[in-house]
JSON list of C-alpha atoms in Angstrom, two decimals:
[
{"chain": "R", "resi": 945, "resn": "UNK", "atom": "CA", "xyz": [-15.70, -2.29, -109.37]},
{"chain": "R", "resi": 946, "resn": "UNK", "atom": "CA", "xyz": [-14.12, -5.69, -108.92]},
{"chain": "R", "resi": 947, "resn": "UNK", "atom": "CA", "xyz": [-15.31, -8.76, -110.42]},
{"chain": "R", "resi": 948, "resn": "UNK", "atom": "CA", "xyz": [-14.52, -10.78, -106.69]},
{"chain": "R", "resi": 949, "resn": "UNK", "atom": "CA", "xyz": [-13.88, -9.88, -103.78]},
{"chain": "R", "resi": 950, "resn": "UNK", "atom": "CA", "xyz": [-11.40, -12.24, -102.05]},
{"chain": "R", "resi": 951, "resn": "UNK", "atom": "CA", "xyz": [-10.25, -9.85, -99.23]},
{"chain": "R", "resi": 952, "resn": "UNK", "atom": "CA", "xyz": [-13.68, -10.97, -97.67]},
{"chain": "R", "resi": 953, "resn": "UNK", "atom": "CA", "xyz": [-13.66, -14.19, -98.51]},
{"chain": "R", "resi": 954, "resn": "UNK", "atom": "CA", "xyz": [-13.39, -16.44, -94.77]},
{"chain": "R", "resi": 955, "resn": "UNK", "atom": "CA", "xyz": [-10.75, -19.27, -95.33]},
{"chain": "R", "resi": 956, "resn": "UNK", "atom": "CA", "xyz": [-11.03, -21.64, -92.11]},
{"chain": "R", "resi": 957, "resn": "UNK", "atom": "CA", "xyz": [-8.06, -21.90, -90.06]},
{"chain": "R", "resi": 958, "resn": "UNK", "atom": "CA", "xyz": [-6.59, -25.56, -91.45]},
{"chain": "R", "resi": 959, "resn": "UNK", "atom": "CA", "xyz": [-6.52, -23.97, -94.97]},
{"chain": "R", "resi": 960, "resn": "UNK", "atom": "CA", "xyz": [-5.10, -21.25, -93.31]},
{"chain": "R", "resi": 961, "resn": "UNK", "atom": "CA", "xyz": [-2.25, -22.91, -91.64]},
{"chain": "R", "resi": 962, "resn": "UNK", "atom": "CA", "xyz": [-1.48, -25.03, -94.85]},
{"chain": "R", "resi": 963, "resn": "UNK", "atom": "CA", "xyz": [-1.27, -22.46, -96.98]},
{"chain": "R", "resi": 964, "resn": "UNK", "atom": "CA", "xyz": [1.08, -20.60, -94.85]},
{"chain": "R", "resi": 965, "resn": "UNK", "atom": "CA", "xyz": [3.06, -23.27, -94.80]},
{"chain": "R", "resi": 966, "resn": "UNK", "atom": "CA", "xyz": [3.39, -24.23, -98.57]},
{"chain": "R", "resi": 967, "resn": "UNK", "atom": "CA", "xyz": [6.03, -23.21, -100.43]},
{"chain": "R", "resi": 968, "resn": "UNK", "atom": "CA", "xyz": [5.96, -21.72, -104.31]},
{"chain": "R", "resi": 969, "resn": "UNK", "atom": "CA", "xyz": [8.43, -24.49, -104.50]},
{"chain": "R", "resi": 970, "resn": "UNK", "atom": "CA", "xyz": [5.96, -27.50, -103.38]},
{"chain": "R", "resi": 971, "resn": "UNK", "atom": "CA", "xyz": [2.63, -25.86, -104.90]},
{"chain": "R", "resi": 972, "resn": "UNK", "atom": "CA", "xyz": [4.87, -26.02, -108.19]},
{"chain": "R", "resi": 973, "resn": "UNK", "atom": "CA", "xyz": [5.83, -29.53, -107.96]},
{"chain": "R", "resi": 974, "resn": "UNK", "atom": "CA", "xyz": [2.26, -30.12, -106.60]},
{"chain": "R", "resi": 975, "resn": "UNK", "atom": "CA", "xyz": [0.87, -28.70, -110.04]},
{"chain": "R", "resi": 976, "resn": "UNK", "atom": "CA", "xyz": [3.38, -30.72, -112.24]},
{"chain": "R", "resi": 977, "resn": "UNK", "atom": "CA", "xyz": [2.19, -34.03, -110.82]},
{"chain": "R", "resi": 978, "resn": "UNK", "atom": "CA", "xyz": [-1.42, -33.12, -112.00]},
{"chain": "R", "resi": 979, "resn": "UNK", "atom": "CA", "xyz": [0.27, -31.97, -115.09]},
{"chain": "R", "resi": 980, "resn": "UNK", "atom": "CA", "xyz": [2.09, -35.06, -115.80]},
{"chain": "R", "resi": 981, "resn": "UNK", "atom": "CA", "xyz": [-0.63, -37.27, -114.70]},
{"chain": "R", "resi": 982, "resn": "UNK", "atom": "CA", "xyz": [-3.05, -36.30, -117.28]},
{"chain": "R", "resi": 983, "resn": "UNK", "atom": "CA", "xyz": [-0.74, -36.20, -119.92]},
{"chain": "R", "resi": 984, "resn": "UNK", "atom": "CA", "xyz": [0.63, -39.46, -119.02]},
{"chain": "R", "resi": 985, "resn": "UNK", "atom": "CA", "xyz": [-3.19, -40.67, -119.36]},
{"chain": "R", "resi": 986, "resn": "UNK", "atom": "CA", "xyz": [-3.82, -39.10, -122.86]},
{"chain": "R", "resi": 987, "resn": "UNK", "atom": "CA", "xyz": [-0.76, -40.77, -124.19]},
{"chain": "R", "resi": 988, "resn": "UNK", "atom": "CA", "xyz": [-1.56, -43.85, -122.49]},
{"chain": "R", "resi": 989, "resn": "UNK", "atom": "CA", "xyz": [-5.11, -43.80, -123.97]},
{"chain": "R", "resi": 990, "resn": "UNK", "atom": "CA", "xyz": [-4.06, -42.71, -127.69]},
{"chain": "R", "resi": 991, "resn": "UNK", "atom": "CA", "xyz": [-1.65, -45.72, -127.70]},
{"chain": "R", "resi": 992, "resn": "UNK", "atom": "CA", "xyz": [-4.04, -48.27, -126.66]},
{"chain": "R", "resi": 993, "resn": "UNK", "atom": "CA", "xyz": [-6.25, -47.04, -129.52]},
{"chain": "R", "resi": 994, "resn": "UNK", "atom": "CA", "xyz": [-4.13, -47.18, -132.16]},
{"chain": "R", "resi": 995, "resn": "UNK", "atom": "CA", "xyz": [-3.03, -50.84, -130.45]},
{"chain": "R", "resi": 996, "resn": "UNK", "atom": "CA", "xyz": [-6.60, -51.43, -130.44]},
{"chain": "R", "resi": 997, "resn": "UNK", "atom": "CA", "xyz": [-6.90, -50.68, -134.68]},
{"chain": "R", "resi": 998, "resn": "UNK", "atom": "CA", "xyz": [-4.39, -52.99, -135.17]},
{"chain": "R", "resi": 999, "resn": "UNK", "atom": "CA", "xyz": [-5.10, -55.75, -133.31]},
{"chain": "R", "resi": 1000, "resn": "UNK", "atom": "CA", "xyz": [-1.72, -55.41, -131.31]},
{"chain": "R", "resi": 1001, "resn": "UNK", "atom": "CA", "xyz": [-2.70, -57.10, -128.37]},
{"chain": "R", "resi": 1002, "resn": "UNK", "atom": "CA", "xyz": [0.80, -57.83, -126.57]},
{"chain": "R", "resi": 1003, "resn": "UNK", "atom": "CA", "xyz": [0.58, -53.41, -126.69]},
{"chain": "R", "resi": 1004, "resn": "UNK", "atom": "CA", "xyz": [-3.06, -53.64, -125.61]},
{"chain": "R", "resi": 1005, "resn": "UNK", "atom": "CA", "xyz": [-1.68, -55.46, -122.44]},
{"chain": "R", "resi": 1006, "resn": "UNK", "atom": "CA", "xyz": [1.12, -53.31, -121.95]},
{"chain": "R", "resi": 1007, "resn": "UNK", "atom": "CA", "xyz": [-0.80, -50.32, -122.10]},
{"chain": "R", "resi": 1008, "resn": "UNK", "atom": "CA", "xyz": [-3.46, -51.86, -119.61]},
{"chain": "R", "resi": 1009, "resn": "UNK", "atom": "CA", "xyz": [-1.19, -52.91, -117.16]},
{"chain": "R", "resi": 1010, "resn": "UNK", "atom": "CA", "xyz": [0.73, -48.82, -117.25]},
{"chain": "R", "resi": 1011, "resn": "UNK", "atom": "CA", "xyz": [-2.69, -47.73, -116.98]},
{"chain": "R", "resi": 1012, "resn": "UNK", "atom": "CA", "xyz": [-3.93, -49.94, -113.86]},
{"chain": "R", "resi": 1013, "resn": "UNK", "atom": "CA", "xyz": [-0.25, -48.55, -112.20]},
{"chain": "R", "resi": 1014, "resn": "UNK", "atom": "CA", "xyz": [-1.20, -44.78, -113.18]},
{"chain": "R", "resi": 1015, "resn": "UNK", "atom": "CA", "xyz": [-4.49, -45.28, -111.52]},
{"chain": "R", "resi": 1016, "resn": "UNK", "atom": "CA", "xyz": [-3.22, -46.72, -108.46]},
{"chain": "R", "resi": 1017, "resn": "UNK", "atom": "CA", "xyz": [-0.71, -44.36, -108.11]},
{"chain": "R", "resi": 1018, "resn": "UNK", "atom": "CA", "xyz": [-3.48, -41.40, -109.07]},
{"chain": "R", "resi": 1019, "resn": "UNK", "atom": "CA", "xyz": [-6.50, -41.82, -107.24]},
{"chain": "R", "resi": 1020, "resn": "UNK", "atom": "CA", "xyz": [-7.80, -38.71, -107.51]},
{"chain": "R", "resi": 1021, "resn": "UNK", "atom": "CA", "xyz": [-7.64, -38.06, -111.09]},
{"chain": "R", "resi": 1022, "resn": "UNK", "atom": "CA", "xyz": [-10.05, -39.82, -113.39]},
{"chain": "R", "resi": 1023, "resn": "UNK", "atom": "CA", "xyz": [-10.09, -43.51, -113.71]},
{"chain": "R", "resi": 1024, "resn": "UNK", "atom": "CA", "xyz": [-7.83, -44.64, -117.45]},
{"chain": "R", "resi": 1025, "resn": "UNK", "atom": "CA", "xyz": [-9.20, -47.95, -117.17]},
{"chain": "R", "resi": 1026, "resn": "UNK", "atom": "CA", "xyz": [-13.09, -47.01, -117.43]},
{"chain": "R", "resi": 1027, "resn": "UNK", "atom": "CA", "xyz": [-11.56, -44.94, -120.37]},
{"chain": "R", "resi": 1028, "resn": "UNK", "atom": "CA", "xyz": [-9.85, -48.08, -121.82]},
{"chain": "R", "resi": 1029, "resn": "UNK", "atom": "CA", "xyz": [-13.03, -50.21, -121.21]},
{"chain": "R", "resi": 1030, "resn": "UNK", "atom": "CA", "xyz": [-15.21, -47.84, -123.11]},
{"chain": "R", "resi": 1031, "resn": "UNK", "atom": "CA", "xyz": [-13.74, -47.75, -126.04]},
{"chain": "R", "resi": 1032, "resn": "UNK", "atom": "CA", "xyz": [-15.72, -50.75, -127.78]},
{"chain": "R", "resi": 1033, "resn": "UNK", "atom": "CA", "xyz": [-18.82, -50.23, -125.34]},
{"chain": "R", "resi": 1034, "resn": "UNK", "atom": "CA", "xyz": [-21.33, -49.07, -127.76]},
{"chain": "R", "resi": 1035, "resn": "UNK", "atom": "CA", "xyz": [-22.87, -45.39, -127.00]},
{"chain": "R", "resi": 1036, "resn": "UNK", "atom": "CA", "xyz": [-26.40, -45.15, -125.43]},
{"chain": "R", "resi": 1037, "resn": "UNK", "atom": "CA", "xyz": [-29.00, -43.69, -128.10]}
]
């Protein structure tokens, strides 16, 4: 008994194509990006924090403006900046 069955699964033929035509190689590098990206973002968000404690507003700025590039540059991972503006928005009860 298997837990899925993907030898029945129906793929259509664009995913098909594309995934005879990636590479190990580009998946890989495809993998780190995502990788990088979020821990780019958690390092990003940590150091505006402690910025934040301290009042350290020229690395408040710094850190916004890295954090408006990283979002440009990944638009499909989550937005830093909504992260960044909740941080003194006061939780809903």
């Amino acid at each position: 008994m298997s837990l899925s069955n993907a030898d029945l699964a129906t793929v259509s033929d664009l995913a098909a194509r594309r995934r005879a035509t990636t590479t190990v190689a580009q998946a890989e590098a495809l993998a780190a990006q995502v990788v990088d990206t979020d821990r780019l973002a958690v390092t990003l968000l940590s150091e505006f924090r402690a910025a934040w404690s301290t009042g350290d507003h020229d690395q408040m700025t710094a850190v916004i403006l890295a954090a408006i590039d990283l979002d440009q540059t990944a638009p499909d991972a989550p937005c830093l900046m909504d992260e960044i503006r909740g941080i003194n928005t006061p939780a809903a009860a």
